[in-house]
Short mmCIF file of C-alpha atoms in Angstrom, two decimals:
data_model
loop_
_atom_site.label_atom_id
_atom_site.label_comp_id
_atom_site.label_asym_id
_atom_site.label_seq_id
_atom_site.Cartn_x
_atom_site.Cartn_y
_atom_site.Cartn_z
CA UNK A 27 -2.15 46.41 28.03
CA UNK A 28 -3.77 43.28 27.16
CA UNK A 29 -6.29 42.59 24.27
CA UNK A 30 -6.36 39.64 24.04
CA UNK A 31 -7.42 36.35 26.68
CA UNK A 32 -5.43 33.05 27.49
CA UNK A 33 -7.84 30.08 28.52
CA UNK A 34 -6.22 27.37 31.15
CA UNK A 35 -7.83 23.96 32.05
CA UNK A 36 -6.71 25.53 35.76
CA UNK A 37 -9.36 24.20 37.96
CA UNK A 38 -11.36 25.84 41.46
CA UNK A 39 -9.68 22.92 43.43
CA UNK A 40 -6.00 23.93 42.16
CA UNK A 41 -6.39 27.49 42.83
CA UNK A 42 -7.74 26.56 46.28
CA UNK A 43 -4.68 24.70 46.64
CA UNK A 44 -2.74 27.76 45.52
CA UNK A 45 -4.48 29.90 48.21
CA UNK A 46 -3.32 27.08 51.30
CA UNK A 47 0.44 27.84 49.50
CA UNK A 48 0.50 31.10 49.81
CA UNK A 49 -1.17 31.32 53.08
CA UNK A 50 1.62 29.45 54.78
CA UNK A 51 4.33 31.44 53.18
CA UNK A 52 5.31 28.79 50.37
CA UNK A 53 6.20 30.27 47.40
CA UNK A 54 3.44 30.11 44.54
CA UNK A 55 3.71 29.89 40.92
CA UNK A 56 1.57 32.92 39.91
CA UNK A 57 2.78 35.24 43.06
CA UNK A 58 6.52 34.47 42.95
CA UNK A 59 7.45 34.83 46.33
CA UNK A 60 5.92 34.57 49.85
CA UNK A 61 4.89 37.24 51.98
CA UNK A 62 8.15 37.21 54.29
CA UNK A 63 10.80 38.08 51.21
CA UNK A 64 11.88 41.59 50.98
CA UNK A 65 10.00 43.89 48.83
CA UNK A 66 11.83 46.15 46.36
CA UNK A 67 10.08 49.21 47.73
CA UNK A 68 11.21 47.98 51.36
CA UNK A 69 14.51 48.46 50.30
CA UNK A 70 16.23 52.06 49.53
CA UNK A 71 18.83 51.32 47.20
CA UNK A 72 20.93 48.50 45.93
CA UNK A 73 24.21 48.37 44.87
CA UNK A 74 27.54 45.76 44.16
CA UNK A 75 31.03 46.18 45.60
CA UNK A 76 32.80 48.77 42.78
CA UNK A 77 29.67 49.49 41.35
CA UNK A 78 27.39 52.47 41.47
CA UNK A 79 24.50 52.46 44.03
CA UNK A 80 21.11 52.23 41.79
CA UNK A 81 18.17 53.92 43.92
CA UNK A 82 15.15 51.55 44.14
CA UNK A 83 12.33 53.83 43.19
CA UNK A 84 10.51 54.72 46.54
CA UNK A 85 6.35 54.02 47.61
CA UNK A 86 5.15 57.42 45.84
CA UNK A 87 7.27 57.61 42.87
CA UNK A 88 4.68 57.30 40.14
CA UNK A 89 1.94 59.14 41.80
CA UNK A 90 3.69 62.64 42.75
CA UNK A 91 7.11 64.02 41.77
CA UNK A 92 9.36 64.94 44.56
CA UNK A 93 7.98 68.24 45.06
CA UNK A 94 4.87 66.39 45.96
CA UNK A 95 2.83 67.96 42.82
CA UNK A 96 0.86 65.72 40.84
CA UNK A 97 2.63 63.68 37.95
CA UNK A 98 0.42 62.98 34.54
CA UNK A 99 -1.55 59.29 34.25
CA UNK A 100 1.50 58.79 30.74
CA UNK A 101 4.33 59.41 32.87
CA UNK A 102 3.69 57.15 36.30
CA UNK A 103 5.85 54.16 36.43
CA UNK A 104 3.51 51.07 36.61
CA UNK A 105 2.93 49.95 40.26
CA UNK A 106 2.88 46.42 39.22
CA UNK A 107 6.43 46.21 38.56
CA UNK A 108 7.20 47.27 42.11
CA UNK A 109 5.36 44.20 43.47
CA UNK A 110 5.71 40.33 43.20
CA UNK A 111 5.63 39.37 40.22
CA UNK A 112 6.99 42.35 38.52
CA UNK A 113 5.94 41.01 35.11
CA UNK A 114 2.17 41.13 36.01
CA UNK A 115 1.23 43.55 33.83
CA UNK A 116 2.49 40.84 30.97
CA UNK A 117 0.47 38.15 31.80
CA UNK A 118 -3.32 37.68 30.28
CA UNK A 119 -6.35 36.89 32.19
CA UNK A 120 -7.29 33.35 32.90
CA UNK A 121 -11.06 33.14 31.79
CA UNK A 122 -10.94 29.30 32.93
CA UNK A 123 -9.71 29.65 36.99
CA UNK A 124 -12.63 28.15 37.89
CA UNK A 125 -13.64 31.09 40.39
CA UNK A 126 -16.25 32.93 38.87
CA UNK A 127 -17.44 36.66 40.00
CA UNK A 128 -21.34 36.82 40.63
CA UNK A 129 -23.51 38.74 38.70
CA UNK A 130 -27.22 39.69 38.78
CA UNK A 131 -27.65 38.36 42.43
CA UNK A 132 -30.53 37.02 43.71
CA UNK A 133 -31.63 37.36 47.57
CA UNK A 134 -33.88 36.25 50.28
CA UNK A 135 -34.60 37.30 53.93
CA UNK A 136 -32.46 34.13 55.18
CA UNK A 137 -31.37 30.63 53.81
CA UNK A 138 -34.08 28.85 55.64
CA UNK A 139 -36.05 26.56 53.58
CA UNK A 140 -33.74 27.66 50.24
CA UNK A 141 -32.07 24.87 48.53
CA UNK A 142 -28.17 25.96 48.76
CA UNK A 143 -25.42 23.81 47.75
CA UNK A 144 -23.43 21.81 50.37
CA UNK A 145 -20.04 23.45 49.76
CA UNK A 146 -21.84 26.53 50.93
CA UNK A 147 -23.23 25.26 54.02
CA UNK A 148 -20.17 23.59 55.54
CA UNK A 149 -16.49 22.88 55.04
CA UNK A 150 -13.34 23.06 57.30
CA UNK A 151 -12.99 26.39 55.27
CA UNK A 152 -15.94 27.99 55.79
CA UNK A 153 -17.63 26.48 59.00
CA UNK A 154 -21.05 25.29 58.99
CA UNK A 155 -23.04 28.09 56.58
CA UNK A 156 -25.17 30.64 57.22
CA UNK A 157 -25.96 29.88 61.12
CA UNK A 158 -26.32 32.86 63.69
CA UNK A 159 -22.72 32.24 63.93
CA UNK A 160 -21.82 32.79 60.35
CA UNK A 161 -19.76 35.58 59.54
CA UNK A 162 -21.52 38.20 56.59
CA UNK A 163 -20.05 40.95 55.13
CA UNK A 164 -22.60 43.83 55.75
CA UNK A 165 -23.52 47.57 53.77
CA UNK A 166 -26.31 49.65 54.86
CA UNK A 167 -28.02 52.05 52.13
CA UNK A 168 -26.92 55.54 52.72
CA UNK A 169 -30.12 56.93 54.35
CA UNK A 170 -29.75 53.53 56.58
CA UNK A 171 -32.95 52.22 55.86
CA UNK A 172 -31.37 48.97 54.05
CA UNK A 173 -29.38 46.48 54.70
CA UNK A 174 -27.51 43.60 53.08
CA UNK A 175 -25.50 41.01 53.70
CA UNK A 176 -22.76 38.70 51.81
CA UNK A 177 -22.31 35.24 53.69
CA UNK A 178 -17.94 34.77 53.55
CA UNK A 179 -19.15 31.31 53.24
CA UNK A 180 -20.01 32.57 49.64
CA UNK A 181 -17.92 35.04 48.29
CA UNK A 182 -15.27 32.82 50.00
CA UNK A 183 -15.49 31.08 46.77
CA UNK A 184 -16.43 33.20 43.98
CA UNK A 185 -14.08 36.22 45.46
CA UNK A 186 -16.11 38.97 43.28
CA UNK A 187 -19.93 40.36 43.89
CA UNK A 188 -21.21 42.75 41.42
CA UNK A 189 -23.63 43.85 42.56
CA UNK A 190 -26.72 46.83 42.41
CA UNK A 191 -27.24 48.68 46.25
CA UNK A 192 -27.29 52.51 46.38
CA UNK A 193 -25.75 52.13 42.87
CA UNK A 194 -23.57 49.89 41.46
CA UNK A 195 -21.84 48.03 44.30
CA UNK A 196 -18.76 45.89 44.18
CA UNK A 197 -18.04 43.68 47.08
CA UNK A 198 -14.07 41.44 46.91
CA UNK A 199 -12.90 39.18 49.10
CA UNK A 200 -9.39 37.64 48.70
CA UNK A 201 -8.82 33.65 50.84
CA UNK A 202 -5.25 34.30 50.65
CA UNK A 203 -4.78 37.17 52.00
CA UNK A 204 -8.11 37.21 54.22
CA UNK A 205 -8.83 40.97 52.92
CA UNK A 206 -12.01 42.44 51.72
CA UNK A 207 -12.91 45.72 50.12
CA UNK A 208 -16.09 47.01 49.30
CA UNK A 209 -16.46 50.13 46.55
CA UNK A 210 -18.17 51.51 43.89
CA UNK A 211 -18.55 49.38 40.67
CA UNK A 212 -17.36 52.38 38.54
CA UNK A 213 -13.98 52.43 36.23
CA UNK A 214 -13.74 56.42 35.05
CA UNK A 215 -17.36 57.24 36.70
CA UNK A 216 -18.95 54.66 34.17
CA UNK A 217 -20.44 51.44 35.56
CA UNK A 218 -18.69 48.42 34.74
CA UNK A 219 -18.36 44.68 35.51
CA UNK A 220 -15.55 43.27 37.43
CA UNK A 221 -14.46 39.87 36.95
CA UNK A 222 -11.56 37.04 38.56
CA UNK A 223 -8.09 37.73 36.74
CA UNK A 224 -6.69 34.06 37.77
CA UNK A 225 -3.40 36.07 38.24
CA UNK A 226 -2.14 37.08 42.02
CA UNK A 227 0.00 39.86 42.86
CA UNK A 228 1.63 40.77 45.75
CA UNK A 229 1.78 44.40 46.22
CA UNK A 230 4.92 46.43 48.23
CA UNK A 231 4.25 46.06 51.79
CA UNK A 232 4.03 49.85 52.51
CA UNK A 233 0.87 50.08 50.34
CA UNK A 234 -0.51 47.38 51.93
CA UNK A 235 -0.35 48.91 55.57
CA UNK A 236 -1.27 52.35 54.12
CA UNK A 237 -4.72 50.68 52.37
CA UNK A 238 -5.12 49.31 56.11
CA UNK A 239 -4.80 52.28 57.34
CA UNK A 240 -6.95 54.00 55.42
CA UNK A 241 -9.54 51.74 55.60
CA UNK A 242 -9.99 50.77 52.09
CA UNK A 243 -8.99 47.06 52.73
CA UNK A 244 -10.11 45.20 55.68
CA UNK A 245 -9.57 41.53 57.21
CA UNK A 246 -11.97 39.01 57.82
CA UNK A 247 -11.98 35.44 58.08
CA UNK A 248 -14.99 32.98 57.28
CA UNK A 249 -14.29 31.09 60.13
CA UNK A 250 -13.08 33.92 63.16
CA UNK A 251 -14.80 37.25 61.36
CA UNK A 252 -12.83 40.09 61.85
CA UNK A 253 -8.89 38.87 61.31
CA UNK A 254 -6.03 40.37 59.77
CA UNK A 255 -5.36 41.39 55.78
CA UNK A 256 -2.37 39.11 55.28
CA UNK A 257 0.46 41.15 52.37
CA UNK A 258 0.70 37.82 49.92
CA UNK A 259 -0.17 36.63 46.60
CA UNK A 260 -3.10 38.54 46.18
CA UNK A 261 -6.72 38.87 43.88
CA UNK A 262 -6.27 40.20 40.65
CA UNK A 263 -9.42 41.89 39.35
CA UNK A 264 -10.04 43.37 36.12
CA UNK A 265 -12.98 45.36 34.68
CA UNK A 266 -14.55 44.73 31.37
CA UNK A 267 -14.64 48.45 30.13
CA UNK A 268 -10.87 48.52 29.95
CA UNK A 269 -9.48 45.15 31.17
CA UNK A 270 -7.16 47.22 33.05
CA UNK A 271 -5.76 45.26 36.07
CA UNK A 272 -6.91 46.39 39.66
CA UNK A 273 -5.13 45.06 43.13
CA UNK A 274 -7.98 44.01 45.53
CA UNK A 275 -5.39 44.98 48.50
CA UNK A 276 -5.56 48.75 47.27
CA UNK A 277 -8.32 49.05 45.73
CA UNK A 278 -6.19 50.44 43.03
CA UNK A 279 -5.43 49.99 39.14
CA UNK A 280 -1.62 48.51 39.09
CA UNK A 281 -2.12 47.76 34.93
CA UNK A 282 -3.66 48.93 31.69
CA UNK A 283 -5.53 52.13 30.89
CA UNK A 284 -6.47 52.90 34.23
CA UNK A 285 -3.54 52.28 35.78
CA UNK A 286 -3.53 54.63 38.90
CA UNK A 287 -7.02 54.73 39.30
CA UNK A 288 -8.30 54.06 42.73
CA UNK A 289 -11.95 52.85 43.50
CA UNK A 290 -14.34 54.58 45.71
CA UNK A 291 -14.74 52.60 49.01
CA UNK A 292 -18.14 52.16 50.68
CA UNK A 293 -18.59 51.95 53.93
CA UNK A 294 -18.53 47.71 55.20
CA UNK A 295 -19.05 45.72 58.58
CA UNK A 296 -17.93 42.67 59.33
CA UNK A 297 -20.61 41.28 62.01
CA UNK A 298 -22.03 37.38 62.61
CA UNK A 299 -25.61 36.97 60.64
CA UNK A 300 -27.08 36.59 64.00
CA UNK A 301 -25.36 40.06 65.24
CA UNK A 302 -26.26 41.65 61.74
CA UNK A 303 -30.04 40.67 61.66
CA UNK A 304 -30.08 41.94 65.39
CA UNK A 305 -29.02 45.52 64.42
CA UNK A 306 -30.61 45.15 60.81
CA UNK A 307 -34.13 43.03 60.97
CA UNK A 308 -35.61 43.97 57.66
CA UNK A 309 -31.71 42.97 55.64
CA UNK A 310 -31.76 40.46 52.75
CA UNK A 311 -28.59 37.99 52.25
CA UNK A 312 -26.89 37.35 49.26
CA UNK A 313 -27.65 33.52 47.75
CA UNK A 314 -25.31 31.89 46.07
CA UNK A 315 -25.48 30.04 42.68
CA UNK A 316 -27.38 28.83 41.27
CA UNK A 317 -29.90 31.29 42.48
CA UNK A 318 -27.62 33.77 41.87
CA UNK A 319 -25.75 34.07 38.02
CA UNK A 320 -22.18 33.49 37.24
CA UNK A 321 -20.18 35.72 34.55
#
């Protein structure tokens, strides 16, 4: 478990470069591999001519002894090890990436007339801003008589909302891997903050399509919307109760205290702004900064 922080003169534009790597399959630095290797926990066993076959541990090892009963949080193997790179759990969190979560957001009914920063607005990377076009990520309170909205144009770059909606609300989205997940901003049942690693991690591919399947990760693009949740080098989150390491991809601890943990998904649509306002005419839209704070 880590205590203590490395800092890195890593900048925004070199981790943006990092995410056009590993989208195209070359192999990354912080990853270790690209998304079309074989994964350990693809493989059954491995073995040598003369030697003794090893077995690979398999998917649920870690979670539930063979028997299927329940195995205690002290005696799971570490799901980071199973995934690319092994040694994540090792490595210390990058306060200096340059991609910084949001905190204390601020909103409006619509950009229109609000001063917001070019990078927002347009870009080969995220389109032209927030036009009827634009793609948002979307929650609805749960009596449905709210709605918000996150532009991708936005957490495109910042990759981490924490946010306050029906409770404490934490809304991810990952470039590389075009994922998002959307959950409750609790570690244990206690509120907490969530912030940018600067690590990636690629998890085994079978968790991947499992989270897909069961809906706690979804794809989206900021260009095309709805897309699909690529299995690569992927966001590294970690909370500041425990600094425990959490996959984005599963929604899941893979390091530290809570390692095992999974978050509590909320219910998320990916729609166009114009679409969204449509269904939702009273919703508010995230800003970004500087209206809205940094951590």
């Amino acid at each position: 478990m880590r205590r203590s922080s490395a800092r890195s003169t890593a900048t925004a534009t070199t981790r943006r470069r990092l995410l056009a790597a590993f989208g195209t399959g070359v192999v990354g630095a912080l990853a270790g591999c690209s998304a079309n290797q074989p994964l350990s926990s693809d493989v059954e066993s491995t073995s040598t001519p003369g030697s003794t076959e090893t077995p690979v541990p398999s998917p649920d090892r870690g979670a539930f002894a063979t028997n299927g009963t329940p195995v205690p949080v002290e005696e799971r193997d570490q799901l980071g090890e199973w995934g690319l790179p092994s040694t994540i759990c090792e490595a210390e969190i990058i306060e200096d990436i340059g991609i910084r979560a949001i905190v204390d957001p601020a909103y409006a009914e619509s950009w229109a007339g609000v001063d917001i920063d070019r990078k927002y607005r347009m870009g080969f990377e995220v389109g032209d801003g927030l036009t009827d076009d634009s793609h948002v990520i979307g929650v609805t309170s749960a009596d449905g008589a709210r709605a918000r909205a996150y532009p991708l144009s936005v957490v495109w770059w910042h990759e981490v909302v924490n946010d306050r909606f029906d409770g404490p609300l934490l809304v991810t989205y990952c470039p590389i891997c075009q994922s998002g997940m959307v959950a409750e901003r609790r570690v244990a049942g206690v509120e907490t903050t969530f912030g940018v690693s600067g690590q990636l991690w690629q998890p085994p591919r079978i968790y991947t399509e499992t989270a897909k399947v069961d809906g706690r990760v979804f794809g989206a693009s900021a260009t095309e919307g709805e897309a699909e949740a690529r299995n690569s080098g992927n966001l590294v989150l970690y909370d500041e109760a425990t600094r425990s390491y959490w996959s984005q991809l599963l929604a899941r601890a893979i390091c530290g205290e809570r390692e095992g943990d999974r978050l509590e998904i909320v219910p998320s649509t990916v729609a166009t702004w114009g679409a969204w306002c449509e269904e939702h005419p009273a919703t508010d839209v995230l800003l970004p900064p500087p209206h809205s704070n940094e951590l």
